[in-house]
Amino acid sequence: MSKVIVSSLYNSPVFKQACRQFDQAADAISLPETLRDRTKYPRRCFAVSLPIQRDDGSVTVFEGYRVQHNISTGPSKGGIRFHQKVTIGEVAALAMWMSWKCSLVGLPYGGAKGGVIVNPNQLSESELERLTRRYMQELIPFIGPDTDVPAPDMGTNEKLMGWMMDTYSNHVGHISPSIVTGKPIALGGSQGRREATGAGVAYLTKRYLEDFKIPLSETTVVIQGFGNVGSEAALALVDYGAKVVAISDYTTGIYNPQGIDIRKALQYIASQRVLLDFDGGEPITNEQLLELECTVLIPAALQRVITPENAGKLRCRILSEAANGPTTYQADRVLEKRGDIEVIPDVICNAGGVIVSYFEWLQNRQNYYWDKEEVMTKLFRILDRAKESVEAQMRRYGFSRRLAAQTLGIQRVADAKQGRGLFP
Ligand code: GLU
């Protein structure tokens, strides 16, 4: 008997989605009962209260979380999300996916994730700095370069990672760059880290296009979300010779069957902050965008955007999951039944970010820095190896690509737990 009493702490649709995926994978590999619950549920979590002085002198208390899902395979690793709708259940699901992702690609890390309930666009720069530093201050007793290593995620970027590194370093009394990854280059960041997630998405998409014998020159791409990941994936795919026909952010979608000028869109965002009124194509809604006919659809924003309602209407050949958890469990069943869409699942598709985070952490610890070519070559080699292992697992057991990727990641975490005992 190994049933845990699960409280309602993480109760949310996205945590349920991650749990259902886990249950399916655990059944598929006949994971022993004694290992199931302790591999599935987060090891620990923290909720912190963050009182911040606003520019007008008032005080606002924000709430932040950190969930350390698995610490059996190394320090836990994962980004920090600043979003007005973030919940601890969402953070727990994202932490779970980090565990499988790190194990799948062979990084010596466990999985974690953090979140703060805030819309960062509604804070001034100095308010954002105070919030970021305060969040790090609250986490100091629970994290460290050998314990738990944060990184950027949605709503956070390299500037915030710099503030976090500085806050931690001031506390310990010496510079400690390996406490977070995704830092600015001047503060110990790695060449290629900013591009890494999007570049990895584009690279894997290219490798699968080659497998399916679809020429890049005939490839059309639709991208939902034009933040760091979506825009870097767009740039890399255009450089490979594909045509990006639609992009979107939370204000609008833009469609141009002739191909969108991605660099022009980035310049527009640099000055206007959002895509609204960008004249590089026709405005379309988010729903229309997801259902456009294209070779590759890349959800690169929030979780749970491919649903049972729209999964039957997708008109892509490849679904490259740049976001974490973009496809609901039920939508997956629809896609499996259809059988005409190749899914590159999130845990491998967007692993480029954490892989180069690992390189950054290694460079910090060695105080020896690599050039961009070395970073990219090593990144692509790891992605190729992970892809081969996923394809082999699919062939061997007849699994879907998601099930193959998840079972590989979950098996490695479970093996470590089995070997170590009940404590970690
Ligand atoms: N937030 C990213 C992810 O979801 C990167 C995590 C990291 O670099 O640690 O994979």
CSV table of N, CA and C in Angstrom, one decimal, residues 142-279:
chain,number,residue,atom,x,y,z
A,142,PHE,N,16.5,28.3,1.3
A,142,PHE,CA,16.1,27.0,0.7
A,142,PHE,C,16.8,26.7,-0.7
A,143,ILE,N,17.6,27.6,-1.2
A,143,ILE,CA,18.2,27.4,-2.5
A,143,ILE,C,19.7,27.5,-2.4
A,144,GLY,N,20.4,27.2,-3.5
A,144,GLY,CA,21.8,27.3,-3.5
A,144,GLY,C,22.4,26.6,-4.8
A,145,PRO,N,23.6,26.9,-5.2
A,145,PRO,CA,24.1,26.3,-6.4
A,145,PRO,C,24.1,24.7,-6.3
A,146,ASP,N,24.1,24.2,-5.1
A,146,ASP,CA,24.1,22.7,-5.1
A,146,ASP,C,22.7,22.2,-4.6
A,147,THR,N,21.8,23.1,-4.4
A,147,THR,CA,20.5,22.8,-3.8
A,147,THR,C,19.3,23.0,-4.8
A,148,ASP,N,19.3,24.2,-5.3
A,148,ASP,CA,18.2,24.5,-6.2
A,148,ASP,C,18.6,25.8,-7.0
A,149,VAL,N,18.6,25.7,-8.3
A,149,VAL,CA,19.1,26.8,-9.2
A,149,VAL,C,18.0,27.4,-10.1
A,150,PRO,N,17.5,28.6,-9.7
A,150,PRO,CA,16.5,29.2,-10.6
A,150,PRO,C,17.0,29.7,-11.9
A,151,ALA,N,16.1,30.1,-12.7
A,151,ALA,CA,16.3,30.6,-14.1
A,151,ALA,C,15.1,31.4,-14.6
A,152,PRO,N,15.2,32.0,-15.7
A,152,PRO,CA,14.1,32.8,-16.2
A,152,PRO,C,12.9,31.9,-16.7
A,153,ASP,N,11.7,32.4,-16.7
A,153,ASP,CA,10.6,31.7,-17.4
A,153,ASP,C,9.7,32.9,-17.9
A,154,MET,N,8.5,32.6,-18.1
A,154,MET,CA,7.6,33.7,-18.6
A,154,MET,C,7.5,34.9,-17.7
A,155,GLY,N,7.7,36.1,-18.2
A,155,GLY,CA,7.6,37.3,-17.4
A,155,GLY,C,8.9,37.7,-16.7
A,156,THR,N,9.9,36.8,-16.8
A,156,THR,CA,11.2,37.2,-16.2
A,156,THR,C,12.3,37.1,-17.3
A,157,ASN,N,13.4,37.8,-17.1
A,157,ASN,CA,14.5,37.8,-18.1
A,157,ASN,C,15.8,38.0,-17.5
A,158,GLU,N,16.8,38.2,-18.3
A,158,GLU,CA,18.2,38.2,-17.8
A,158,GLU,C,18.5,39.3,-16.8
A,159,LYS,N,17.9,40.4,-17.0
A,159,LYS,CA,18.1,41.5,-16.0
A,159,LYS,C,17.6,41.1,-14.6
A,160,LEU,N,16.5,40.4,-14.5
A,160,LEU,CA,16.0,40.0,-13.2
A,160,LEU,C,16.9,38.9,-12.6
A,161,MET,N,17.5,38.1,-13.5
A,161,MET,CA,18.4,37.0,-13.0
A,161,MET,C,19.7,37.7,-12.4
A,162,GLY,N,20.1,38.8,-13.0
A,162,GLY,CA,21.2,39.6,-12.5
A,162,GLY,C,20.9,40.1,-11.1
A,163,TRP,N,19.7,40.7,-10.9
A,163,TRP,CA,19.4,41.2,-9.6
A,163,TRP,C,19.3,40.1,-8.6
A,164,MET,N,18.9,38.9,-9.0
A,164,MET,CA,18.8,37.8,-8.1
A,164,MET,C,20.2,37.3,-7.7
A,165,MET,N,21.1,37.2,-8.7
A,165,MET,CA,22.4,36.8,-8.4
A,165,MET,C,23.1,37.8,-7.4
A,166,ASP,N,22.9,39.1,-7.7
A,166,ASP,CA,23.5,40.1,-6.8
A,166,ASP,C,22.9,40.0,-5.4
A,167,THR,N,21.6,39.8,-5.2
A,167,THR,CA,21.0,39.7,-3.9
A,167,THR,C,21.6,38.5,-3.1
A,168,TYR,N,21.7,37.4,-3.8
A,168,TYR,CA,22.3,36.2,-3.2
A,168,TYR,C,23.8,36.4,-2.8
A,169,SER,N,24.5,37.0,-3.8
A,169,SER,CA,25.9,37.2,-3.6
A,169,SER,C,26.2,38.1,-2.4
A,170,ASN,N,25.4,39.2,-2.3
A,170,ASN,CA,25.6,40.1,-1.1
A,170,ASN,C,25.3,39.4,0.2
A,171,HIS,N,24.4,38.4,0.2
A,171,HIS,CA,24.1,37.7,1.4
A,171,HIS,C,25.2,36.8,1.8
A,172,VAL,N,25.8,36.1,0.8
A,172,VAL,CA,26.9,35.1,1.2
A,172,VAL,C,28.3,35.8,1.3
A,173,GLY,N,28.4,37.0,0.8
A,173,GLY,CA,29.6,37.8,1.0
A,173,GLY,C,30.6,37.6,-0.1
A,174,HIS,N,30.3,37.0,-1.2
A,174,HIS,CA,31.2,36.9,-2.3
A,174,HIS,C,30.3,36.6,-3.6
A,175,ILE,N,30.9,36.9,-4.8
A,175,ILE,CA,30.0,36.7,-6.0
A,175,ILE,C,29.8,35.2,-6.1
A,176,SER,N,28.5,34.9,-6.4
A,176,SER,CA,28.1,33.5,-6.6
A,176,SER,C,27.3,33.3,-7.8
A,177,PRO,N,27.9,33.4,-9.0
A,177,PRO,CA,27.1,33.4,-10.2
A,177,PRO,C,26.3,32.1,-10.4
A,178,SER,N,26.8,30.9,-9.9
A,178,SER,CA,26.1,29.7,-10.2
A,178,SER,C,24.8,29.5,-9.4
A,179,ILE,N,24.3,30.6,-8.7
A,179,ILE,CA,23.1,30.5,-8.0
A,179,ILE,C,21.8,30.6,-8.9
A,180,VAL,N,22.0,31.3,-10.0
A,180,VAL,CA,20.9,31.3,-11.0
A,180,VAL,C,21.5,31.3,-12.4
A,181,THR,N,20.7,30.8,-13.4
A,181,THR,CA,21.2,30.8,-14.8
A,181,THR,C,20.3,31.8,-15.6
A,182,GLY,N,20.8,32.0,-16.8
A,182,GLY,CA,20.0,33.0,-17.6
A,182,GLY,C,20.4,34.4,-17.3
A,183,LYS,N,21.6,34.6,-16.7
A,183,LYS,CA,22.1,36.0,-16.4
A,183,LYS,C,22.6,36.7,-17.6
A,184,PRO,N,22.7,38.1,-17.5
A,184,PRO,CA,23.4,38.8,-18.5
A,184,PRO,C,24.9,38.3,-18.7
A,185,ILE,N,25.4,38.4,-19.9
A,185,ILE,CA,26.8,37.9,-20.1
A,185,ILE,C,27.8,38.5,-19.2
A,186,ALA,N,27.6,39.8,-18.9
A,186,ALA,CA,28.5,40.6,-18.1
A,186,ALA,C,28.5,40.1,-16.7
A,187,LEU,N,27.5,39.4,-16.2
A,187,LEU,CA,27.4,38.9,-14.9
A,187,LEU,C,27.6,37.4,-14.8
A,188,GLY,N,28.2,36.8,-15.8
A,188,GLY,CA,28.5,35.3,-15.8
A,188,GLY,C,27.5,34.5,-16.6
A,189,GLY,N,26.7,35.2,-17.4
A,189,GLY,CA,25.7,34.5,-18.3
A,189,GLY,C,26.5,33.7,-19.4
A,190,SER,N,25.8,32.8,-20.0
A,190,SER,CA,26.5,32.0,-21.1
A,190,SER,C,26.1,32.6,-22.4
A,191,GLN,N,27.1,32.5,-23.3
A,191,GLN,CA,26.8,32.8,-24.7
A,191,GLN,C,25.7,31.9,-25.1
A,192,GLY,N,24.7,32.4,-25.8
A,192,GLY,CA,23.7,31.5,-26.4
A,192,GLY,C,22.5,31.2,-25.5
A,193,ARG,N,22.6,31.6,-24.2
A,193,ARG,CA,21.5,31.2,-23.3
A,193,ARG,C,20.2,31.9,-23.7
A,194,ARG,N,20.3,33.2,-24.1
A,194,ARG,CA,19.0,33.9,-24.4
A,194,ARG,C,18.3,33.2,-25.6
A,195,GLU,N,19.1,32.8,-26.5
A,195,GLU,CA,18.6,32.2,-27.8
A,195,GLU,C,18.2,30.7,-27.6
A,196,ALA,N,18.8,30.1,-26.5
A,196,ALA,CA,18.8,28.6,-26.5
A,196,ALA,C,17.5,27.9,-26.6
A,197,THR,N,16.4,28.4,-25.9
A,197,THR,CA,15.1,27.6,-25.9
A,197,THR,C,14.6,27.7,-27.4
A,198,GLY,N,14.5,28.9,-27.9
A,198,GLY,CA,13.9,29.0,-29.3
A,198,GLY,C,14.8,28.3,-30.3
A,199,ALA,N,16.1,28.5,-30.1
A,199,ALA,CA,17.1,27.8,-31.1
A,199,ALA,C,16.9,26.3,-31.0
A,200,GLY,N,16.7,25.8,-29.8
A,200,GLY,CA,16.5,24.3,-29.7
A,200,GLY,C,15.2,23.9,-30.3
A,201,VAL,N,14.1,24.7,-30.1
A,201,VAL,CA,12.8,24.4,-30.8
A,201,VAL,C,13.0,24.3,-32.3
A,202,ALA,N,13.7,25.3,-32.8
A,202,ALA,CA,13.9,25.4,-34.3
A,202,ALA,C,14.7,24.2,-34.8
A,203,TYR,N,15.8,23.9,-34.0
A,203,TYR,CA,16.7,22.9,-34.5
A,203,TYR,C,15.9,21.5,-34.5
A,204,LEU,N,15.2,21.2,-33.4
A,204,LEU,CA,14.5,19.9,-33.4
A,204,LEU,C,13.4,19.9,-34.5
A,205,THR,N,12.7,21.0,-34.7
A,205,THR,CA,11.7,21.1,-35.8
A,205,THR,C,12.4,20.8,-37.1
A,206,LYS,N,13.5,21.4,-37.4
A,206,LYS,CA,14.3,21.1,-38.6
A,206,LYS,C,14.6,19.7,-38.7
A,207,ARG,N,15.1,19.1,-37.6
A,207,ARG,CA,15.5,17.6,-37.7
A,207,ARG,C,14.3,16.7,-38.0
A,208,TYR,N,13.1,17.1,-37.4
A,208,TYR,CA,11.9,16.3,-37.7
A,208,TYR,C,11.4,16.5,-39.1
A,209,LEU,N,11.5,17.7,-39.6
A,209,LEU,CA,11.1,18.0,-41.0
A,209,LEU,C,12.0,17.2,-41.9
A,210,GLU,N,13.3,17.1,-41.6
A,210,GLU,CA,14.2,16.2,-42.4
A,210,GLU,C,13.7,14.8,-42.4
A,211,ASP,N,13.4,14.3,-41.2
A,211,ASP,CA,12.9,12.9,-41.1
A,211,ASP,C,11.6,12.7,-41.9
A,212,PHE,N,10.7,13.7,-41.9
A,212,PHE,CA,9.5,13.5,-42.7
A,212,PHE,C,9.6,13.9,-44.1
A,213,LYS,N,10.8,14.3,-44.5
A,213,LYS,CA,11.1,14.6,-45.9
A,213,LYS,C,10.3,15.8,-46.4
A,214,ILE,N,10.2,16.8,-45.5
A,214,ILE,CA,9.5,18.1,-45.9
A,214,ILE,C,10.6,19.1,-46.0
A,215,PRO,N,10.8,19.7,-47.2
A,215,PRO,CA,11.8,20.7,-47.4
A,215,PRO,C,11.5,22.0,-46.7
A,216,LEU,N,12.6,22.6,-46.1
A,216,LEU,CA,12.4,23.8,-45.3
A,216,LEU,C,11.8,24.9,-46.2
A,217,SER,N,12.2,24.9,-47.5
A,217,SER,CA,11.8,25.9,-48.4
A,217,SER,C,10.2,25.9,-48.6
A,218,GLU,N,9.6,24.7,-48.3
A,218,GLU,CA,8.2,24.6,-48.5
A,218,GLU,C,7.5,24.6,-47.1
A,219,THR,N,8.2,25.0,-46.1
A,219,THR,CA,7.6,24.9,-44.7
A,219,THR,C,7.1,26.3,-44.3
A,220,THR,N,5.8,26.2,-43.8
A,220,THR,CA,5.2,27.4,-43.3
A,220,THR,C,5.0,27.2,-41.8
A,221,VAL,N,5.2,28.3,-41.0
A,221,VAL,CA,5.3,28.2,-39.6
A,221,VAL,C,4.3,29.2,-39.0
A,222,VAL,N,3.5,28.8,-38.0
A,222,VAL,CA,2.6,29.7,-37.2
A,222,VAL,C,3.1,29.6,-35.7
A,223,ILE,N,3.3,30.8,-35.1
A,223,ILE,CA,3.8,30.8,-33.8
A,223,ILE,C,2.8,31.6,-32.9
A,224,GLN,N,2.4,30.9,-31.8
A,224,GLN,CA,1.5,31.6,-30.8
A,224,GLN,C,2.4,32.0,-29.7
A,225,GLY,N,2.6,33.3,-29.4
A,225,GLY,CA,3.5,33.8,-28.4
A,225,GLY,C,4.7,34.3,-29.0
A,226,PHE,N,5.1,35.6,-28.8
A,226,PHE,CA,6.2,36.2,-29.5
A,226,PHE,C,7.1,36.8,-28.5
A,227,GLY,N,7.3,36.1,-27.3
A,227,GLY,CA,8.3,36.5,-26.3
A,227,GLY,C,9.7,36.0,-26.7
A,228,ASN,N,10.5,35.8,-25.7
A,228,ASN,CA,11.8,35.3,-26.0
A,228,ASN,C,11.9,34.0,-26.8
A,229,VAL,N,11.1,33.0,-26.4
A,229,VAL,CA,11.1,31.7,-27.0
A,229,VAL,C,10.5,31.8,-28.4
A,230,GLY,N,9.3,32.3,-28.6
A,230,GLY,CA,8.7,32.4,-29.9
A,230,GLY,C,9.5,33.2,-30.9
A,231,SER,N,10.0,34.3,-30.5
A,231,SER,CA,10.8,35.1,-31.4
A,231,SER,C,12.1,34.5,-31.8
A,232,GLU,N,12.8,33.9,-30.9
A,232,GLU,CA,14.1,33.2,-31.2
A,232,GLU,C,13.8,32.0,-32.1
A,233,ALA,N,12.8,31.3,-31.9
A,233,ALA,CA,12.4,30.1,-32.8
A,233,ALA,C,12.1,30.7,-34.2
A,234,ALA,N,11.4,31.8,-34.2
A,234,ALA,CA,11.0,32.4,-35.5
A,234,ALA,C,12.3,32.8,-36.3
A,235,LEU,N,13.2,33.5,-35.6
A,235,LEU,CA,14.4,33.9,-36.3
A,235,LEU,C,15.2,32.7,-36.8
A,236,ALA,N,15.4,31.7,-36.0
A,236,ALA,CA,16.2,30.5,-36.4
A,236,ALA,C,15.5,29.8,-37.6
A,237,LEU,N,14.2,29.6,-37.5
A,237,LEU,CA,13.5,28.9,-38.6
A,237,LEU,C,13.6,29.7,-39.9
A,238,VAL,N,13.5,31.0,-39.8
A,238,VAL,CA,13.6,31.8,-41.0
A,238,VAL,C,15.0,31.7,-41.6
A,239,ASP,N,16.0,31.7,-40.7
A,239,ASP,CA,17.4,31.5,-41.2
A,239,ASP,C,17.6,30.1,-41.8
A,240,TYR,N,16.8,29.1,-41.3
A,240,TYR,CA,16.9,27.8,-42.0
A,240,TYR,C,16.2,27.7,-43.3
A,241,GLY,N,15.4,28.8,-43.6
A,241,GLY,CA,14.8,28.8,-44.9
A,241,GLY,C,13.2,28.6,-44.9
A,242,ALA,N,12.7,28.5,-43.7
A,242,ALA,CA,11.2,28.4,-43.6
A,242,ALA,C,10.5,29.8,-43.7
A,243,LYS,N,9.2,29.8,-43.8
A,243,LYS,CA,8.4,31.0,-43.9
A,243,LYS,C,7.5,31.1,-42.7
A,244,VAL,N,7.6,32.2,-41.9
A,244,VAL,CA,6.8,32.3,-40.7
A,244,VAL,C,5.5,33.1,-41.2
A,245,VAL,N,4.4,32.5,-41.2
A,245,VAL,CA,3.2,33.2,-41.8
A,245,VAL,C,2.3,33.8,-40.7
A,246,ALA,N,2.5,33.5,-39.5
A,246,ALA,CA,1.6,34.1,-38.4
A,246,ALA,C,2.4,34.1,-37.1
A,247,ILE,N,2.2,35.2,-36.4
A,247,ILE,CA,2.7,35.3,-35.0
A,247,ILE,C,1.6,36.0,-34.1
A,248,SER,N,1.8,35.9,-32.8
A,248,SER,CA,0.8,36.6,-32.0
A,248,SER,C,1.4,36.9,-30.6
A,249,ASP,N,0.8,37.9,-29.9
A,249,ASP,CA,1.1,38.1,-28.5
A,249,ASP,C,-0.3,38.2,-27.9
A,250,TYR,N,-0.3,38.7,-26.6
A,250,TYR,CA,-1.6,38.7,-25.9
A,250,TYR,C,-2.5,39.9,-26.5
A,251,THR,N,-2.0,40.7,-27.3
A,251,THR,CA,-2.8,41.8,-27.8
A,251,THR,C,-3.5,41.5,-29.2
A,252,THR,N,-2.8,40.7,-30.0
A,252,THR,CA,-3.3,40.4,-31.4
A,252,THR,C,-2.5,39.3,-32.0
A,253,GLY,N,-3.1,38.8,-33.1
A,253,GLY,CA,-2.3,37.9,-34.0
A,253,GLY,C,-2.1,38.6,-35.3
A,254,ILE,N,-1.1,38.3,-36.1
A,254,ILE,CA,-0.7,38.9,-37.4
A,254,ILE,C,-0.6,37.7,-38.4
A,255,TYR,N,-1.3,37.8,-39.5
A,255,TYR,CA,-1.2,36.8,-40.5
A,255,TYR,C,-0.7,37.4,-41.8
A,256,ASN,N,0.3,36.8,-42.4
A,256,ASN,CA,0.7,37.2,-43.7
A,256,ASN,C,1.2,36.0,-44.5
A,257,PRO,N,0.4,35.5,-45.5
A,257,PRO,CA,0.7,34.3,-46.2
A,257,PRO,C,2.0,34.4,-47.0
A,258,GLN,N,2.5,35.7,-47.3
A,258,GLN,CA,3.7,35.9,-48.0
A,258,GLN,C,4.9,35.7,-47.1
A,259,GLY,N,4.7,35.7,-45.8
A,259,GLY,CA,5.8,35.6,-44.8
A,259,GLY,C,6.0,36.9,-44.1
A,260,ILE,N,6.1,36.8,-42.7
A,260,ILE,CA,6.2,38.0,-41.9
A,260,ILE,C,7.7,38.3,-41.8
A,261,ASP,N,8.0,39.6,-41.9
A,261,ASP,CA,9.4,40.1,-41.6
A,261,ASP,C,9.6,40.1,-40.1
A,262,ILE,N,10.3,39.0,-39.6
A,262,ILE,CA,10.4,38.8,-38.2
A,262,ILE,C,11.3,39.9,-37.6
A,263,ARG,N,12.3,40.3,-38.2
A,263,ARG,CA,13.2,41.3,-37.6
A,263,ARG,C,12.4,42.7,-37.5
A,264,LYS,N,11.6,42.9,-38.5
A,264,LYS,CA,10.8,44.2,-38.4
A,264,LYS,C,9.8,44.1,-37.3
A,265,ALA,N,9.2,42.9,-37.1
A,265,ALA,CA,8.3,42.7,-36.0
A,265,ALA,C,9.0,42.9,-34.6
A,266,LEU,N,10.2,42.4,-34.6
A,266,LEU,CA,11.0,42.6,-33.3
A,266,LEU,C,11.3,44.1,-33.1
A,267,GLN,N,11.6,44.8,-34.1
A,267,GLN,CA,11.9,46.3,-34.0
A,267,GLN,C,10.6,47.0,-33.5
A,268,TYR,N,9.5,46.5,-34.1
A,268,TYR,CA,8.2,47.2,-33.7
A,268,TYR,C,8.0,46.9,-32.2
A,269,ILE,N,8.2,45.7,-31.7
A,269,ILE,CA,8.0,45.4,-30.3
A,269,ILE,C,8.9,46.1,-29.4
A,270,ALA,N,10.2,46.3,-29.9
A,270,ALA,CA,11.2,47.0,-29.1
A,270,ALA,C,10.7,48.5,-28.8
A,271,SER,N,9.9,49.1,-29.8
A,271,SER,CA,9.5,50.4,-29.5
A,271,SER,C,8.1,50.5,-28.9
A,272,GLN,N,7.2,49.5,-29.3
A,272,GLN,CA,5.8,49.6,-28.9
A,272,GLN,C,5.4,48.6,-27.8
A,273,ARG,N,6.3,47.7,-27.5
A,273,ARG,CA,6.1,46.7,-26.4
A,273,ARG,C,5.2,45.5,-26.8
A,274,VAL,N,4.2,45.8,-27.7
A,274,VAL,CA,3.2,44.8,-28.1
A,274,VAL,C,3.0,44.8,-29.6
A,275,LEU,N,2.4,43.7,-30.2
A,275,LEU,CA,2.3,43.6,-31.6
A,275,LEU,C,1.1,44.3,-32.2
A,276,LEU,N,0.2,44.8,-31.3
A,276,LEU,CA,-1.0,45.5,-31.7
A,276,LEU,C,-0.7,46.6,-32.8
A,277,ASP,N,-1.5,46.6,-33.9
A,277,ASP,CA,-1.3,47.5,-35.0
A,277,ASP,C,0.0,47.4,-35.8
A,278,PHE,N,0.7,46.3,-35.6
A,278,PHE,CA,1.9,46.0,-36.5
A,278,PHE,C,1.4,45.8,-37.9
A,279,ASP,N,2.0,46.5,-38.9
A,279,ASP,CA,1.4,46.5,-40.2
A,279,ASP,C,2.0,45.4,-41.1
